[in-house]
Amino acid sequence: MTPLAAPTTTILVTIDEKTYSADPGETILDVCKREGINIPTLCFLEGVSTVGACRLCLIEIEGTRKLLPACATVVAPFQKVKTNSDRLKKNRRMTLELLFSERNHICSVCVANYNCRLQDLAHEVGMDHVRFPYLFPDCNVDGTNKIYNIDHNRCIMCTKCVRTCDEVEGAHTWDVRGRGFESRIIADFDEAWGTSPTCTLCGKCVSVCPTGALWHKQSVQNNMKKSPEMVSELTAKRGRKG
Amino acid sequence: MSKKKLATVWLGGCSGCHMSLLDIDERLLELLKLVDIVKSPIVDTKEFPGVDVALVEGAITSDEHLHEIHNIRKKTKILVAFGDCAVTANVPSLRNPIPMKDVLSRAYIEAESVDKGQIPCDDAILKLLPRVMPLHEAVKVDVFIPGCPPSADLIFYVLSELVNGRIPVLDKERLRYG
Ligand code: SF4
Ligand code: SF4
Ligand code: FES
């Protein structure tokens, strides 16, 4: 990205009744992160492009009926933002319940158990059960790659892997096929990962995946650790931010 | 104050939640001053009696479980989904995406330990449901305790709240799937 002209003005925004100054072009999520205001996110990853896909980070802006994603909404002068209203709390829980009902999340036998962003958020919002019927889709596990596995049962379609593989590694092995409930992450033209001519085996996708969908073959139940900050640090060192 | 009546039930689970219940150790004695365990895998009662609280471990996997949970619901004031199988269907639900005939054939015909097996079909035997489900898909559930299994401390907390007439709240410090 070419550097923008130096910001000339500072913008004042009110978040949860307190006023903060922000630079033009910053997102509400940027400001909240800096000021230590917790907004749950799943698809946002510092250093790659923003897609606003998971809808976990929704916030309320006074004067707008729609809820807007904090990661993809730019600050405007005198905006009044709410990050934790009852409406938002209800919404977050519902979004998480839908994510859980859409694939097969069997935490007790998952490599990501205890190290999972999705699971952490379920705890954080007090999701003591899922009110929607579980759909139990028939999902593959592709174990053809010699170092890693992809388990579509645990994928939440956040596309962090897709964006990281394309924008950071430059390989663009991953992409998405299908729509809605049927959408799946695919390697190349929907082929086995193991024979992909584009995959460099760098493992960045595995590091950024927030769930137990992408994992190192050496991991067993409960012992997988992920390091999405590795990709953010790498892109920061290359002088790029989203 | 008269003692509360407690039942613990074992449906489609591995009994791990019951093991964790026993892990509350000597605190069980404290609880027993306030409750009578009137029905449980460790108590020899045939019919399910009316109870104040029922802890139900396990998912609903068969017509028998379905019948049982409806009966329990009728006779229980506070029904607790006890552990991940009861709350999410957990490991028993791994079979849900697989066609039933493949599941049965894997277990009764193809399994390495089986010699000339056949799929049991006697009418006296329970029938597996096409889809394993968590308790709240069949009946109203009042309290959910996830965990595989829930820790002994969590079970003790939940029971202490319930026997003292309070509904336990599982906030982020206490919620724990897996
Ligand atoms: S990916 Fe996370 S939420 Fe899903 S089963 Fe694994 S630990 Fe549980
Ligand atoms: S595999 Fe992981 S990183 Fe990729 S879309 Fe699924 S959950 Fe997100
Ligand atoms: S983090 Fe903002 S929509 Fe996913």
Coordinates of C-alpha atoms and ligand atoms in Angstrom, one line a residue, chain A residues 100 105-107 110 112-113 116 118-119 154 211-212, ligand 1:
Chain A
F100 CA -21.0 -24.6 16.2
H105 CA -17.1 -29.6 16.7
I106 CA -16.3 -32.4 19.1
C107 CA -14.0 -30.5 21.4
C110 CA -10.1 -32.2 18.9
A112 CA -7.3 -27.7 19.4
N113 CA -9.1 -28.4 22.6
C116 CA -9.0 -22.8 20.3
L118 CA -13.7 -20.5 18.8
Q119 CA -13.9 -22.5 22.0
R154 CA -13.7 -27.9 12.4
T211 CA -9.5 -23.7 15.3
G212 CA -8.6 -27.3 15.0
Ligands
SF4_1 S1 -12.1 -26.5 16.6 FE1 -12.3 -25.6 18.7 S2 -14.5 -25.5 19.1 FE2 -14.2 -26.8 17.3 S3 -14.0 -28.9 18.2 FE3 -12.0 -28.1 18.1 S4 -11.6 -27.2 20.1 FE4 -13.8 -27.4 19.9

